[in-house]
Tab-separated table of C-alpha atoms and ligand atoms in Angstrom:
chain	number	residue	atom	x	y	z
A	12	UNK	CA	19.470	12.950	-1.678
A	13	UNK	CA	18.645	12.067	1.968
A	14	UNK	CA	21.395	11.187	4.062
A	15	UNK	CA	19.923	7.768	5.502
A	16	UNK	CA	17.380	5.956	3.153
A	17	UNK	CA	15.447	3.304	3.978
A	18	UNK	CA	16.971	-0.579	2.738
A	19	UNK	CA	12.868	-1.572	2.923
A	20	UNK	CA	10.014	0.902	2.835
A	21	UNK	CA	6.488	-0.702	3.345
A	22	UNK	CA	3.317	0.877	2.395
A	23	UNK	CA	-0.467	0.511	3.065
A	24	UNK	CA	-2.341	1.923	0.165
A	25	UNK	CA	-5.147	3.550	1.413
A	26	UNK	CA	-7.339	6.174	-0.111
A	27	UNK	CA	-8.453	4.445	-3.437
A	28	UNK	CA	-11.880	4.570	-2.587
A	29	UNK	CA	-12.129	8.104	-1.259
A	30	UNK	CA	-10.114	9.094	-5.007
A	31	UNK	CA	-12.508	7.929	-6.823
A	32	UNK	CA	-15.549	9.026	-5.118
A	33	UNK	CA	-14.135	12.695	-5.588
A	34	UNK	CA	-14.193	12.081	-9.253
A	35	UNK	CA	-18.077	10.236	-9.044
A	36	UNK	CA	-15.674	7.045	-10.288
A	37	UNK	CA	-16.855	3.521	-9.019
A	38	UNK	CA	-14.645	2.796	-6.504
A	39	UNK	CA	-12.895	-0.117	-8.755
A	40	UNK	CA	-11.771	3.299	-10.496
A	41	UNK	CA	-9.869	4.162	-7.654
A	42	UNK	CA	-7.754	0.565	-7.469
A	43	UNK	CA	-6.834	1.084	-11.020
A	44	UNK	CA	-5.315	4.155	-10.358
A	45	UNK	CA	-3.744	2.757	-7.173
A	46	UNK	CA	-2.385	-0.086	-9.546
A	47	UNK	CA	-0.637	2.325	-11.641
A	48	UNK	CA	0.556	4.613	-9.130
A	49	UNK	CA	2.087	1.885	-7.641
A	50	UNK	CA	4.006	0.901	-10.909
A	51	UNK	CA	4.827	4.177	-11.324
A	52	UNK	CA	6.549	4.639	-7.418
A	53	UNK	CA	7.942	1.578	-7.732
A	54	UNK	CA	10.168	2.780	-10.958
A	55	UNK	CA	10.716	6.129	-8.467
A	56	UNK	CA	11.858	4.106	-5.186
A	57	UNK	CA	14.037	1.729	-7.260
A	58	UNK	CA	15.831	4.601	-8.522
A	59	UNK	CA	16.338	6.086	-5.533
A	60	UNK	CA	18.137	2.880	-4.394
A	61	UNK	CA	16.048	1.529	-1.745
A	62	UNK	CA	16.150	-2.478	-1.889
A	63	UNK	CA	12.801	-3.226	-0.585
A	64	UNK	CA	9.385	-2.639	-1.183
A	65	UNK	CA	6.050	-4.169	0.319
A	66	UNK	CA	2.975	-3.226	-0.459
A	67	UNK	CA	-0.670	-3.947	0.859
A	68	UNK	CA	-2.162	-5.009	-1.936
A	69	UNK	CA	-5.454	-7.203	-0.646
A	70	UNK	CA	-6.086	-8.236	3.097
A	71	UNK	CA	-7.322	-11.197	4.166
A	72	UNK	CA	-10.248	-8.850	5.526
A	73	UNK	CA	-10.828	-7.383	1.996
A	74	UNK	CA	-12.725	-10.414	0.845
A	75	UNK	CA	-15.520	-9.002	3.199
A	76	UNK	CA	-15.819	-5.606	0.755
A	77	UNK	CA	-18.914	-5.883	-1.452
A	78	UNK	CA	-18.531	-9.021	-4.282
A	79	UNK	CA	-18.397	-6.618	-7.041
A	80	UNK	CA	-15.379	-4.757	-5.279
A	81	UNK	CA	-13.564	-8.049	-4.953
A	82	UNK	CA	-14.062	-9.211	-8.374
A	83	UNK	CA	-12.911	-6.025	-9.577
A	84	UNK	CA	-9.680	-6.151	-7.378
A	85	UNK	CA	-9.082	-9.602	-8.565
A	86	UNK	CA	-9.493	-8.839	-12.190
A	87	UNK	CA	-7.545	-5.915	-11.711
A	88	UNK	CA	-4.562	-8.522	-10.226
A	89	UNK	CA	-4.869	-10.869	-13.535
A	90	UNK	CA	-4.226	-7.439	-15.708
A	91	UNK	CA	-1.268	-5.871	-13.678
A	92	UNK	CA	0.341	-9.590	-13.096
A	93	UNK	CA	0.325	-10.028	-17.036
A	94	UNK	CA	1.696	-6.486	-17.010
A	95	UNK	CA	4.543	-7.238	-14.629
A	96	UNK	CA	5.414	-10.674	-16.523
A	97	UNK	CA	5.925	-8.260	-19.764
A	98	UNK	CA	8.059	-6.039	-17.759
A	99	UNK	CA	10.370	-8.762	-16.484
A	100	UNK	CA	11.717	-8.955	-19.882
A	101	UNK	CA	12.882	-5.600	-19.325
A	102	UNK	CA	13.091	-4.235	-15.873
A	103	UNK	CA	15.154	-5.657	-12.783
A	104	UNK	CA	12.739	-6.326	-9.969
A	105	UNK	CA	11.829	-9.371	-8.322
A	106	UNK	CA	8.641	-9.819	-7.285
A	107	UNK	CA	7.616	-12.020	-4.103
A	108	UNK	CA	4.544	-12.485	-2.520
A	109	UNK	CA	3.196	-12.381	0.735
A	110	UNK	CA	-0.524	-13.889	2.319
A	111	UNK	CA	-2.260	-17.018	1.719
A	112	UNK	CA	-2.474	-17.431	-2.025
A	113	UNK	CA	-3.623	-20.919	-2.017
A	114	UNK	CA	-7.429	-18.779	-1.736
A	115	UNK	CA	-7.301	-17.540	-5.622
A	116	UNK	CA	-8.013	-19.233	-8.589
A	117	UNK	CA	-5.586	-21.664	-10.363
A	118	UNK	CA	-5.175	-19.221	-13.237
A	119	UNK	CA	-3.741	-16.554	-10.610
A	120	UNK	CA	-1.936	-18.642	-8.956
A	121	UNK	CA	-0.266	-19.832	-12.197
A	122	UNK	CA	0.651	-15.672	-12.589
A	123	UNK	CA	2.464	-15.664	-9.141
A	124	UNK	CA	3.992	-18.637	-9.963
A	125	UNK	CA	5.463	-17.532	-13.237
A	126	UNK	CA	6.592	-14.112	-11.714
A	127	UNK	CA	8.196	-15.888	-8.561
A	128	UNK	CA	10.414	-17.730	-11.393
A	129	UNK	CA	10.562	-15.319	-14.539
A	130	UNK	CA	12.160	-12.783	-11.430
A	131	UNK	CA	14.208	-14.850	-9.218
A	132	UNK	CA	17.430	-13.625	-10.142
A	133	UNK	CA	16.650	-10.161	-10.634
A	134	UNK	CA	18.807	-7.546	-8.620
A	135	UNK	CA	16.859	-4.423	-8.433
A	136	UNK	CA	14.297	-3.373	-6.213
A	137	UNK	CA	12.500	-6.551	-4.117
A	138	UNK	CA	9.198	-5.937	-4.530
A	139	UNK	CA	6.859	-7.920	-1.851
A	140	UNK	CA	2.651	-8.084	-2.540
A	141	UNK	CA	0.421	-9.052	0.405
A	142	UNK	CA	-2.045	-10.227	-1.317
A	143	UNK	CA	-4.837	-12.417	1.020
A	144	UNK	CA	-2.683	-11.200	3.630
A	145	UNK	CA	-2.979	-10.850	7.057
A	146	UNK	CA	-0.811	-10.374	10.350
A	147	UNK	CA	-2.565	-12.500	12.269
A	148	UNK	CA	-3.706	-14.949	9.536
A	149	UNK	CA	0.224	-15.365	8.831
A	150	UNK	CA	1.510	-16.176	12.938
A	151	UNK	CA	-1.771	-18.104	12.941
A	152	UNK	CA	0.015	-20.433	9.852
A	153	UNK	CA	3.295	-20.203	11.007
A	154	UNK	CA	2.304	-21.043	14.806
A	155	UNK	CA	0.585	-24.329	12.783
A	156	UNK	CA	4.076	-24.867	10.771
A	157	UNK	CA	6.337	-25.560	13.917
A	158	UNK	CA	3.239	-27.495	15.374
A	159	UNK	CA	3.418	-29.699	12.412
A	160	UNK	CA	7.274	-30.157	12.871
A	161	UNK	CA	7.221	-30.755	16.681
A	162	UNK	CA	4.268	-33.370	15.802
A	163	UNK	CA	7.227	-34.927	13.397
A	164	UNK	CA	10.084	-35.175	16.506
A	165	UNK	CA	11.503	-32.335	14.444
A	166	UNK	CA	11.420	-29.563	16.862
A	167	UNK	CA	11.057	-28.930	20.964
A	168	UNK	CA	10.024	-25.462	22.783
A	169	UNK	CA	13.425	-24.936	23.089
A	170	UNK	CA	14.099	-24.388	20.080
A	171	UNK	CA	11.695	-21.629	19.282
A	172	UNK	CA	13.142	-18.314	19.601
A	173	UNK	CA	12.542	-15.192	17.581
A	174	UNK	CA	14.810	-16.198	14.970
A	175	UNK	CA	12.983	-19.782	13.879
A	176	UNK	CA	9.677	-17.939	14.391
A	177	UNK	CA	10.625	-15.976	11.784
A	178	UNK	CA	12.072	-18.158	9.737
A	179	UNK	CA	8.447	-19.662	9.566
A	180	UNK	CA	6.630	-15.986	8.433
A	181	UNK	CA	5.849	-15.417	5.170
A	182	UNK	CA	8.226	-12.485	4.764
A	183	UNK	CA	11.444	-14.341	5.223
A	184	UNK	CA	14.156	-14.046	4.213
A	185	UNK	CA	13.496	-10.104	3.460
A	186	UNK	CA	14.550	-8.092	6.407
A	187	UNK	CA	11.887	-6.131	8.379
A	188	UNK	CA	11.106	-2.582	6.755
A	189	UNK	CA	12.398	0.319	8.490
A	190	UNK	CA	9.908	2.616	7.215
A	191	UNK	CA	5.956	2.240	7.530
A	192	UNK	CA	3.780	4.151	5.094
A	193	UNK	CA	0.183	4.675	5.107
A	194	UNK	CA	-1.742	7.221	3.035
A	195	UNK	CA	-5.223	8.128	3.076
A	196	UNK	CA	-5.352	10.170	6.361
A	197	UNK	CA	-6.210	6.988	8.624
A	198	UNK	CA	-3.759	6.138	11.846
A	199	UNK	CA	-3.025	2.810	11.939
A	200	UNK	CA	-1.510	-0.520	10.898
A	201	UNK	CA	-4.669	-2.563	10.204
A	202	UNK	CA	-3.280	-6.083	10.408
A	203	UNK	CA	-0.063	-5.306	8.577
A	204	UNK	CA	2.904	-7.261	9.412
A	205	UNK	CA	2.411	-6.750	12.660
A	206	UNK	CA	5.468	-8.780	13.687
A	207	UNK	CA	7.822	-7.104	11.408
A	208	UNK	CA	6.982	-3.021	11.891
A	209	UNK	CA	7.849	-3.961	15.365
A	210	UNK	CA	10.550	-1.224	14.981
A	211	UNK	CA	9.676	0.457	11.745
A	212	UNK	CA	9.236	4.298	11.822
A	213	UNK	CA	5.881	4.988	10.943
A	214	UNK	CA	4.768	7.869	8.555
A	215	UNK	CA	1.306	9.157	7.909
A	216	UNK	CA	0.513	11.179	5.091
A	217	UNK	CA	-3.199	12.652	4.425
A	218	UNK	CA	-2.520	12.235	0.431
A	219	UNK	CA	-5.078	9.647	-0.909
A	220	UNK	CA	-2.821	6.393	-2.556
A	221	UNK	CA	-3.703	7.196	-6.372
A	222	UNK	CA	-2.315	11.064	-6.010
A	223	UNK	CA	0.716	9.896	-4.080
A	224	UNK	CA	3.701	10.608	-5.973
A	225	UNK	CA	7.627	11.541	-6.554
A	226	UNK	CA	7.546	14.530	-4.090
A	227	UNK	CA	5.188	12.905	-1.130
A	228	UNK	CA	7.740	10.016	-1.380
A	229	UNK	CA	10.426	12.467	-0.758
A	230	UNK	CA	8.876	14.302	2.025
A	231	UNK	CA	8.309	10.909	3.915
A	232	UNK	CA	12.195	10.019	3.353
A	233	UNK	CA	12.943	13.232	4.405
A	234	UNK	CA	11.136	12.696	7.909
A	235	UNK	CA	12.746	8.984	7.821
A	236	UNK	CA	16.465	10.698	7.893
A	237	UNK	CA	15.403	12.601	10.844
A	238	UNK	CA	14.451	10.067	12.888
A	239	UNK	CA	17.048	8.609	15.828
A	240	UNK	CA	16.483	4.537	15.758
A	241	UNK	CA	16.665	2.970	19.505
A	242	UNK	CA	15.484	0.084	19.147
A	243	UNK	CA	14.080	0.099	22.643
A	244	UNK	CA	17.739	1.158	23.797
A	245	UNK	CA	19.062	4.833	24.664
B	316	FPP	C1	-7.469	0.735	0.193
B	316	FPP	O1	-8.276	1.709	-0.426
B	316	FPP	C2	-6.820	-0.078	-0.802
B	316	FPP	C3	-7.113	-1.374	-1.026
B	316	FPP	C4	-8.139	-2.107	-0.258
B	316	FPP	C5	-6.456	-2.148	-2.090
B	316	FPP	C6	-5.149	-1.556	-2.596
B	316	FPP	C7	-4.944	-2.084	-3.937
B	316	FPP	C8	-4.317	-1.408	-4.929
B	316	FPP	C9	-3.654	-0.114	-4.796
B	316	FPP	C10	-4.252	-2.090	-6.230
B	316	FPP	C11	-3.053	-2.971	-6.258
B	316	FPP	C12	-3.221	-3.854	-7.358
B	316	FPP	C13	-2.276	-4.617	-7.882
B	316	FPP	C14	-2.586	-5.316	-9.104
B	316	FPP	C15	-0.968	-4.799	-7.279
B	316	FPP	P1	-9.781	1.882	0.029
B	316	FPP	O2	-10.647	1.255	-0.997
B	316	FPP	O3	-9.977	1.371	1.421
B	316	FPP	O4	-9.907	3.448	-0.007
B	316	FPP	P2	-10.895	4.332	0.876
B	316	FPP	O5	-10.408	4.225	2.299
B	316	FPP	O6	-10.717	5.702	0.308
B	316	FPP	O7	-12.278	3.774	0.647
């Protein structure tokens, strides 16, 4: 195995779309296979023994895509989140989320709730969903948290500093990923924890989400053990 894993791979899951329109699928086609190919990694980067896993799931801007799209990526949520409460009987993961969830239904937000508890124990791989989640969406709340406790006498500028600021993001207390995946050919980050890749290696592969598998996972490791980490240093 590769010399120097990752302890937190994140991915953006891009390509769903493009999948399905190869195959004259509605695109909704194409998130159901991204679903499963992302239960199906998962299993793969557990066993590998990486400790963390986030995954763009829904963005805050997704809720622009056409209604049907939405409802479909909602419904497909309900089905997999059922899915993953079944598999906490069995498996070891612990599933977090990340975004504003306070946006979905009650009924979902019951699911989240129930897999935030039924997993909070669990030692195996940390899986992380962004789900209504954006970068900017997520300083924006966290600025509006410290706000809200310097309004209360509880806090003065001088006590921000990068590590309260963090403290405040939705991510904590997971440490920052090391390595940034994005498949589906496209070049960038698109509002993706745009605090916390400050430093992440970032690998782009032209394989679309749904056909991503085993051996593209190992070929982006690979190019993660090669990498030198400065940290802005020499
Ligand atoms: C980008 O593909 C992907 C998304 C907008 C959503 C990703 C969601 C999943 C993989 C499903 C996850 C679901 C659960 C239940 C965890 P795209 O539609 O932009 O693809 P395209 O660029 O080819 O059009």
């Amino acid at each position: 195995m590769t010399a120097k894993l990752p302890a937190h791979v994140a991915i953006v899951m891009d390509g769903n779309g493009r999948w399905a329109s190869k195959r004259l699928l509605p695109h909704n086609a194409g998130h159901r296979a991204g679903a499963q190919n992302l239960r199906t990694l998962s299993e793969e980067i557990e066993k590998l023994g990486i400790q963390y896993l986030t995954v763009y799931a829904l963005s805050t801007e997704n809720f622009s895509r056409p209604e049907k799209e939405v409802q479909g990526l909602l419904k497909l949520m309900h089905e997999y989140f059922q899915q993953y409460i079944e598999d906490s009987k069995k498996n070891d993961m612990r599933m977090r989320f990340i975004g504003d969830t306070t946006r979905f239904e009650p009924e979902l937000q019951q699911k989240i709730e129930t897999l935030k508890t039924l997993t909070r124990e669990k030692k195996g791989l940390q899986v992380t969903l962004a789900i209504n989640y954006g970068g900017r969406d997520e300083l924006v709340r966290a600025a509006r948290k410290l706000v809200r406790e310097a309004a209360s006498g509880n806090l003065s500028p001088g006590d921000i500093n990068e590590e309260t600021l963090a403290r405040t993001l939705d991510t904590f207390p997971t440490p920052y990923p090391d390595l940034l995946i994005r498949t589906g050919g496209e070049k960038r980050i698109s509002n993706y924890m745009l605090w916390q890749l400050a430093y992440a290696e970032m690998y782009f592969s032209d394989v679309l989400w749904p056909d991503f598998g085993a051996k593209d996972l190992q070929g982006a490791l690979t190019w993660f053990a090669g990498r030198q980490r400065r940290y802005g240093g020499r």
